[in-house]
Amino acid sequence: MRTLADRLANVDFHGRPLRPWLDEQVLDPGELGQKAELTSALDRSRTLVLVLSPASVASKWVEFEAEYFLRDRPLTEVIPLLTAPCDIPKILDGAEPLDFTAAAAFETTFSTLVARLCPAAAGNTADAEALVDQAWDAALAADPGGLDAEPSPQRDALLEALLRFPIDAAETEGLALTGFLHAARLLLRDHERAHPAVYNMQMLLGECVGVAVLRHPRYRQLAQRFLDLQPADSPDPILAFAVVRAYSKLAEIDPTLIDAGALLRVGMLLDSSPPLNNKKLSAAMLLGRVAAKLRGNDMGDLLIQVLREGGAAARIAAIGAISMAEARASSVFYTSALAALHGSPGAHMSGALDPPSRKLQAHLYAIDIYQPPVVRQQLEIARDDLRRAFAIDDLPTAYSWFALRRAPAAASPHHAPFMGTVAKATTANMEALALEVNASNVVCLTEPRIVDALFDRAGAVLVPSQDEGSPQCRRLRGRGVPFAMLDSDRMAELKDGDQIEIEAELTRIVKS
């Protein structure tokens, strides 16, 4: 079993690895205290690989798993593996087991198993990349260079090529991600070549990411993957800019899809390798526009607070978020699809239409201490903007309205930074809560038997302090879920609606 799980985890399934679920890697040892922990895994699995031996067919849990899985699944979605002579359960009548009893034939039988687990898709990774290559080159060739923010047939065709493979189907999920990641690498290539259309292409790619996330929340992972590809020492944060461009549009349509942790990571990336040049300044100002559209709610205001405590680029973003009157900025679109979504009846009205609160205004005073000239220059522009747009001329000189509490560093945060609104999960409410949470939530798992897999739609999770090698930590790391561990006393203090932000060295909590 362990050998099979390890081998399958390294199999490429059309651009992504297979994700085998093995009980001892995920479940706590001992008797299952919550059947939902097992049934949730069965519900979310595409195939049940049932290893048959005298011990397994006598196990009440193996019998339960097979019966539960086949309640509403065809027998073709179960693959029996015979590892020792035994009686085949009647529930598997009609299924032909793969014979793993002969060690010498292991590799041949394993190849047969892989072929069963990886059904052919309408394409492969080479096809996905070729499709994007063709559409990318056509959009590049049709681009006049400079700033040309208008939809065109070639730009719409690139979006169609990127969305050609659905991300919500197991056999094409990897192909969907492959196309976008290939486009990101093409953008880096054209930037190295100093292509005159590279600015428009980064705006276009960001817009395509925004449309993709609106189509299916699983595309949210693209933001972090793009930032992983962004060279930290590059003077032009081109992929970070594309991510912020995507979120700038999402903030106007559905802000609940925004991963605030990715925005914080952009701010940290811009400050990671000085100096602050014009390219980084442009990205910081666009980041400020996104935060401005989120201000007026607790999470948006916390994002601004955290940016205000960062380096020069993050502070400039915070300044723009506080002072910007978004009504003055007209929207531009590179694809027809986003223009149509932006004009839909459910589109979000930006919080930046309203003046910033007094507590946000006070941050401008706090920023104006020991700052370089570029930050002071942005502060002067901000003061002028506040006077002109909102008739605000008397900025407050204190900023104690935020009930900001600093806690010791979270034990081993993974995929930090992240932030969001706390939602406390219990075994009683977990299934109902799982239907309500989104990327703006950090789910607090308050009890040991909560099924954490239910909350993959959330931005991050908090778990009680435990060993790094615990089953829960292993499965969260395996799924790439942002999470951190907090001690039980700190966990108990959190309430629904609190805002929390976790970096590598600090936990911030703003009480609701």
XYZ file of C-alpha atoms in Angstrom:
512
model
C 0.000 0.000 0.000
C 2.737 2.456 0.961
C 4.739 1.611 -2.157
C 1.688 2.121 -4.387
C 0.778 5.444 -2.741
C 4.332 6.782 -3.091
C 4.630 5.648 -6.702
C 1.223 7.013 -7.709
C 1.967 10.402 -6.140
C 4.793 10.789 -8.690
C 2.671 9.964 -11.737
C 2.005 12.913 -14.046
C -1.702 13.122 -14.835
C -1.949 15.477 -17.816
C 0.099 18.227 -16.181
C -0.481 17.580 -12.479
C 0.484 14.703 -10.153
C -2.019 12.086 -9.098
C -3.318 12.610 -5.560
C -3.629 9.235 -3.818
C -5.407 9.239 -0.439
C -4.006 6.670 1.982
C -5.673 6.436 5.379
C -2.545 6.132 7.532
C -1.101 9.271 5.913
C -4.160 11.314 6.749
C -6.221 9.845 9.553
C -5.198 9.903 13.191
C -4.175 6.485 14.509
C -6.732 4.438 16.402
C -10.450 4.072 15.868
C -12.198 6.583 13.624
C -14.052 8.998 15.861
C -15.849 10.652 12.988
C -16.996 8.687 9.949
C -17.371 11.955 8.065
C -13.586 12.161 7.932
C -13.543 8.998 5.831
C -16.748 9.517 3.848
C -15.618 13.022 2.873
C -12.479 11.537 1.318
C -14.533 8.917 -0.515
C -16.966 11.559 -1.805
C -14.099 13.650 -3.158
C -12.270 10.752 -4.814
C -12.599 9.826 -8.462
C -11.570 6.191 -8.110
C -11.439 3.643 -5.279
C -8.391 1.383 -5.562
C -9.305 -1.552 -3.332
C -6.359 -3.709 -2.227
C -7.541 -7.263 -1.624
C -5.897 -9.665 0.828
C -7.264 -12.000 3.519
C -6.827 -9.222 6.085
C -8.485 -6.484 4.040
C -11.570 -8.479 3.046
C -12.083 -9.305 6.745
C -11.868 -5.638 7.768
C -15.123 -3.902 8.681
C -13.669 -0.588 7.459
C -12.729 -1.939 4.019
C -16.230 -3.382 3.699
C -17.726 -0.039 4.755
C -15.559 1.868 2.239
C -16.550 -0.369 -0.664
C -20.254 -0.294 0.180
C -20.293 3.460 0.747
C -18.409 4.218 -2.471
C -20.639 1.959 -4.585
C -23.867 3.444 -3.208
C -24.055 5.847 -6.129
C -21.007 4.960 -8.242
C -20.648 2.410 -11.038
C -18.398 -0.593 -10.491
C -16.093 0.760 -13.224
C -14.876 3.402 -10.766
C -13.480 0.699 -8.444
C -10.152 -0.943 -9.293
C -9.501 -4.082 -7.194
C -5.855 -5.105 -6.709
C -5.150 -8.683 -5.651
C -2.035 -8.841 -3.431
C -2.633 -12.288 -1.888
C -5.061 -15.144 -2.628
C -8.426 -14.468 -0.967
C -12.173 -14.603 -1.524
C -13.369 -11.700 -3.680
C -16.225 -9.799 -1.937
C -19.617 -10.310 -3.618
C -20.033 -6.562 -3.992
C -17.206 -6.711 -6.574
C -18.872 -9.361 -8.735
C -18.073 -8.531 -12.348
C -14.868 -6.629 -11.589
C -11.575 -8.130 -12.770
C -8.795 -7.520 -10.177
C -5.292 -6.551 -11.262
C -2.932 -9.292 -10.115
C -0.119 -7.995 -7.903
C 0.666 -11.396 -6.336
C 3.755 -11.950 -8.515
C 6.597 -9.594 -7.529
C 8.305 -10.084 -10.896
C 5.272 -8.685 -12.723
C 4.871 -5.633 -10.481
C 6.040 -3.031 -13.023
C 3.853 -4.385 -15.808
C 0.771 -4.518 -13.581
C 1.565 -1.082 -12.153
C 1.620 0.340 -15.692
C -1.820 -1.172 -16.267
C -3.061 0.464 -13.060
C -1.676 3.863 -14.130
C -3.406 3.543 -17.498
C -6.716 2.898 -15.693
C -6.200 5.860 -13.336
C -5.184 8.288 -16.075
C -7.884 8.171 -18.760
C -7.060 9.918 -22.004
C -7.989 13.579 -22.185
C -8.830 15.656 -25.228
C -5.202 16.715 -25.372
C -1.938 16.584 -23.447
C 0.476 19.111 -21.967
C 2.185 19.600 -25.333
C -1.200 20.290 -26.940
C -2.102 22.787 -24.195
C 1.188 24.648 -24.621
C 0.945 24.614 -28.429
C -2.574 26.042 -28.261
C -1.373 28.893 -26.028
C 1.749 29.431 -28.174
C -0.366 29.981 -31.268
C -2.848 32.320 -29.578
C -0.094 34.212 -27.743
C 1.920 34.818 -30.911
C -1.201 36.028 -32.753
C -2.067 38.482 -29.951
C 1.537 39.662 -29.835
C 1.719 40.187 -33.604
C -1.554 42.162 -33.634
C -0.486 44.419 -30.751
C 0.584 47.921 -31.880
C 2.698 48.429 -28.742
C 2.440 51.233 -26.219
C -0.835 51.377 -24.304
C -3.655 49.848 -26.304
C -6.435 48.858 -23.903
C -9.153 47.550 -26.183
C -10.585 44.076 -26.757
C -9.586 42.487 -30.048
C -10.286 39.144 -31.768
C -6.715 38.033 -31.042
C -6.949 38.903 -27.344
C -10.302 37.166 -27.000
C -8.803 34.146 -28.764
C -5.975 33.978 -26.205
C -8.519 33.904 -23.387
C -10.388 31.100 -25.146
C -7.148 29.129 -25.552
C -6.320 29.531 -21.842
C -9.803 28.339 -20.873
C -9.876 25.539 -23.446
C -9.469 22.787 -20.812
C -11.906 22.838 -17.860
C -10.234 22.976 -14.463
C -13.132 21.226 -12.709
C -12.651 17.924 -14.588
C -10.025 15.567 -13.170
C -8.512 14.627 -16.532
C -8.117 18.255 -17.692
C -7.301 20.082 -14.438
C -3.559 19.817 -15.058
C -3.969 20.958 -18.667
C -5.886 24.047 -17.516
C -3.033 25.030 -15.192
C -0.389 24.120 -17.786
C -1.813 26.636 -20.256
C -1.735 29.547 -17.817
C 1.729 28.730 -16.476
C 3.045 28.453 -20.027
C 1.588 31.894 -20.779
C 3.370 33.265 -17.694
C 6.679 31.899 -18.972
C 6.003 33.393 -22.414
C 5.450 36.759 -20.761
C 8.797 36.466 -18.961
C 10.439 35.507 -22.272
C 9.035 38.515 -24.118
C 10.014 40.779 -21.244
C 13.610 39.556 -21.558
C 13.436 40.367 -25.270
C 12.111 43.866 -24.480
C 9.154 43.335 -26.814
C 7.220 46.614 -27.280
C 3.868 44.922 -26.556
C 4.911 43.397 -23.229
C 2.980 45.945 -21.115
C -0.273 45.164 -22.914
C 0.419 41.433 -22.664
C 0.917 41.572 -18.901
C -2.348 43.496 -18.559
C -4.068 40.986 -20.850
C -2.729 37.963 -18.948
C -3.844 39.462 -15.626
C -7.291 40.026 -17.072
C -7.416 36.416 -18.301
C -6.591 35.206 -14.778
C -9.409 37.371 -13.410
C -11.927 35.911 -15.871
C -10.712 32.386 -15.066
C -11.221 32.859 -11.311
C -14.712 34.164 -11.983
C -15.392 31.034 -14.060
C -14.196 28.649 -11.315
C -12.644 29.363 -7.878
C -10.063 26.594 -8.390
C -8.169 29.021 -10.640
C -7.354 31.060 -7.501
C -4.158 29.033 -7.135
C -2.780 30.783 -10.226
C -1.926 33.904 -8.200
C 0.469 32.079 -5.887
C 1.893 30.029 -8.783
C 2.597 33.206 -10.776
C 4.350 34.723 -7.753
C 6.425 31.540 -7.423
C 7.597 32.099 -11.021
C 8.365 35.804 -10.479
C 12.150 36.300 -10.082
C 12.559 38.011 -6.700
C 15.490 40.165 -7.849
C 13.909 41.363 -11.113
C 13.691 45.158 -11.474
C 10.364 44.648 -13.288
C 7.839 42.567 -11.254
C 5.900 41.671 -14.365
C 4.042 38.592 -13.068
C 3.278 40.281 -9.748
C 1.776 43.135 -11.766
C -0.374 40.648 -13.706
C -1.662 39.185 -10.413
C -2.597 42.629 -9.083
C -4.257 43.454 -12.386
C -6.429 40.324 -12.014
C -7.431 41.277 -8.478
C -8.117 44.863 -9.507
C -10.877 43.540 -11.771
C -12.120 40.944 -9.274
C -12.477 43.682 -6.647
C -14.998 45.386 -8.931
C -17.017 42.221 -9.596
C -16.685 39.736 -6.710
C -14.215 40.691 -3.932
C -14.866 37.425 -2.039
C -12.679 35.667 -4.617
C -9.604 37.727 -3.730
C -6.726 36.005 -1.937
C -5.541 38.793 0.371
C -2.462 36.733 1.225
C -1.326 36.976 -2.396
C -1.696 40.772 -2.240
C 0.428 40.883 0.909
C 3.004 38.701 -0.809
C 3.125 41.155 -3.724
C 3.857 43.993 -1.287
C 6.663 41.980 0.322
C 8.077 41.034 -3.087
C 8.194 44.659 -4.222
C 10.213 45.522 -1.109
C 12.452 42.449 -1.181
C 15.074 43.844 -3.561
C 15.645 47.625 -3.544
C 15.719 50.103 -5.144
C 12.118 51.136 -5.722
C 12.163 51.936 -9.454
C 9.342 53.144 -11.705
C 8.180 49.595 -12.559
C 7.857 48.642 -8.892
C 6.243 51.992 -8.136
C 3.588 51.326 -10.792
C 2.888 47.899 -9.296
C 2.677 49.410 -5.794
C 0.211 52.041 -6.980
C -1.945 49.394 -8.696
C -1.836 47.367 -5.468
C -3.096 50.509 -3.720
C -5.991 50.728 -6.163
C -7.020 47.161 -5.340
C -6.860 47.827 -1.592
C -8.844 51.047 -2.116
C -11.654 49.049 -3.680
C -11.716 46.810 -0.579
C -11.620 49.530 2.039
C -14.601 50.102 4.252
C -14.834 46.484 5.415
C -12.767 44.875 8.137
C -10.604 42.742 5.869
C -9.855 45.598 3.482
C -8.947 47.906 6.351
C -6.697 45.255 7.899
C -4.947 44.792 4.552
C -4.261 48.536 4.459
C -3.019 48.450 8.058
C -0.555 45.647 7.287
C 0.687 47.332 4.100
C 1.222 50.518 6.097
C 3.692 48.653 8.313
C 5.729 47.315 5.352
C 8.554 48.769 3.316
C 8.455 51.742 0.961
C 6.473 49.982 -1.803
C 3.915 48.520 0.613
C 3.515 51.930 2.296
C 2.930 53.606 -1.053
C 0.219 51.008 -1.731
C -1.356 51.826 1.642
C -1.248 55.549 0.871
C -3.047 54.995 -2.431
C -5.601 52.739 -0.769
C -6.477 55.408 1.776
C -6.505 58.456 -0.484
C -7.739 57.196 -3.816
C -11.133 58.286 -5.086
C -11.780 55.364 -7.403
C -14.687 57.119 -9.111
C -12.145 59.245 -10.966
C -10.464 56.229 -12.578
C -12.128 54.833 -15.673
C -12.063 51.075 -16.245
C -10.231 49.637 -19.245
C -10.622 46.140 -20.663
C -8.520 43.920 -22.886
C -11.111 41.159 -23.386
C -14.774 41.293 -24.330
C -15.606 38.690 -21.661
C -14.387 40.839 -18.773
C -16.099 43.951 -20.125
C -19.383 42.017 -20.156
C -18.874 40.637 -16.640
C -17.982 44.076 -15.323
C -21.244 45.467 -16.599
C -23.387 42.670 -15.169
C -26.103 43.517 -12.613
C -24.221 41.789 -9.763
C -20.982 43.747 -10.202
C -19.525 45.081 -6.944
C -19.637 48.808 -6.204
C -16.190 49.928 -5.115
C -15.657 50.986 -1.500
C -13.319 53.685 -2.793
C -16.326 55.698 -3.915
C -16.787 56.656 -0.249
C -14.274 58.732 1.749
C -11.856 56.793 3.957
C -12.722 56.487 7.630
C -10.985 58.675 10.201
C -8.993 55.712 11.440
C -7.658 55.093 7.926
C -6.876 58.772 7.479
C -4.818 58.597 10.657
C -2.515 56.044 9.063
C -1.290 58.738 6.672
C 0.024 60.686 9.646
C 1.690 57.566 11.034
C 3.357 56.793 7.682
C 4.898 60.253 7.536
C 7.741 59.386 9.943
C 11.307 58.647 8.807
C 10.325 57.848 5.235
C 12.349 58.237 2.016
C 11.490 61.049 -0.412
C 9.468 58.826 -2.752
C 7.075 57.959 0.088
C 6.799 61.569 1.233
C 6.030 62.603 -2.331
C 3.141 60.112 -2.472
C 1.893 61.418 0.875
C 1.706 64.942 -0.511
C -0.226 63.691 -3.528
C -2.548 61.797 -1.168
C -3.287 64.889 0.890
C -4.135 66.816 -2.287
C -6.376 63.971 -3.458
C -8.271 63.903 -0.164
C -8.846 67.655 -0.305
C -10.023 67.579 -3.913
C -12.139 64.413 -3.855
C -13.574 64.418 -0.335
C -12.907 67.922 1.054
C -10.751 66.381 3.800
C -8.152 68.834 5.034
C -7.580 67.980 8.704
C -5.949 64.596 9.014
C -6.101 63.082 12.523
C -2.758 62.644 14.260
C -3.405 59.432 16.179
C -4.222 55.936 15.074
C -5.305 54.031 18.168
C -8.782 53.161 16.844
C -7.528 49.783 15.624
C -7.723 47.258 18.448
C -4.583 45.663 17.084
C -3.188 42.778 19.091
C 0.177 41.211 18.419
C 0.629 37.558 19.293
C 3.725 35.368 19.315
C 4.640 33.903 15.951
C 2.349 31.115 14.793
C 4.076 27.748 14.949
C 5.229 26.903 11.420
C 2.877 28.845 9.138
C 2.775 27.313 5.660
C 2.217 29.280 2.451
C 2.213 32.545 4.447
C 1.393 35.361 4.438
C -2.353 34.957 4.580
C -5.235 36.872 6.085
C -9.016 36.915 6.249
C -12.175 36.816 8.319
C -12.281 34.118 11.007
C -14.958 31.417 10.667
C -14.953 28.914 13.543
C -15.697 25.331 12.545
C -16.966 22.545 14.802
C -17.963 18.964 14.060
C -21.586 20.096 14.388
C -21.453 22.981 11.893
C -18.659 21.916 9.533
C -20.789 20.664 6.644
C -23.050 23.735 6.627
C -20.096 26.101 7.079
C -18.209 24.476 4.193
C -20.937 25.685 1.806
C -20.613 29.295 2.987
C -16.870 30.015 3.186
C -14.826 31.571 0.389
C -11.338 32.950 -0.241
C -11.881 35.805 2.232
C -12.213 33.367 5.187
C -9.642 31.817 7.489
C -11.361 28.766 8.975
C -10.504 27.966 12.583
C -10.640 24.173 13.161
C -11.545 24.067 16.841
C -11.931 20.294 17.329
C -9.722 17.339 16.375
C -12.293 15.465 14.271
C -13.208 18.247 11.853
C -12.843 17.265 8.188
C -10.379 19.873 6.959
C -10.833 18.779 3.317
C -14.294 20.355 3.407
C -12.698 23.817 3.569
C -10.535 23.877 0.436
C -12.626 26.829 -0.810
C -11.407 28.954 2.126
C -8.360 31.185 1.908
C -6.536 29.402 4.765
C -7.098 27.362 7.915
C -5.902 27.526 11.516
C -5.323 24.303 13.441
C -4.435 23.622 17.092
C -0.704 23.337 17.879
C 0.557 19.846 17.068
C 3.581 17.989 15.807
C 4.836 19.019 12.356
C 4.537 15.412 11.225
C 0.965 14.911 12.429
C -1.579 13.447 9.975
C -3.423 16.766 9.773
C -0.276 18.756 8.954
C 0.769 16.186 6.368
C -2.535 16.278 4.541
C -2.732 20.095 4.578
C 0.795 20.378 3.221
C 0.030 17.706 0.646
C -2.937 19.702 -0.689
C -0.993 22.988 -0.621
C -3.426 24.573 1.828
C -2.170 27.752 3.585
C -2.345 27.024 7.317
C -0.831 27.848 10.687
C -0.928 26.317 14.148
C -2.054 28.310 17.194
C -2.045 27.306 20.850
C -5.420 26.355 22.326
C -5.739 29.494 24.477
C -5.145 31.774 21.473
C -7.568 29.675 19.425
C -10.268 30.058 22.089
C -9.931 33.860 22.006
C -10.819 34.061 18.321
C -14.427 34.854 17.452
C -16.407 34.651 14.241
C -15.858 37.870 12.323
C -12.397 38.653 13.756
C -9.764 39.608 11.205
C -6.476 37.720 11.348
C -3.236 38.087 9.407
C -0.286 35.728 9.723
C 3.220 36.307 8.449
C 6.364 34.325 9.155
C 7.149 36.315 12.295
C 3.866 37.774 13.469
C 0.185 37.101 14.052
C -2.147 40.105 13.976
C -5.743 40.018 15.205
C -8.317 42.768 14.826
C -11.361 42.010 16.977
C -14.742 42.233 15.282
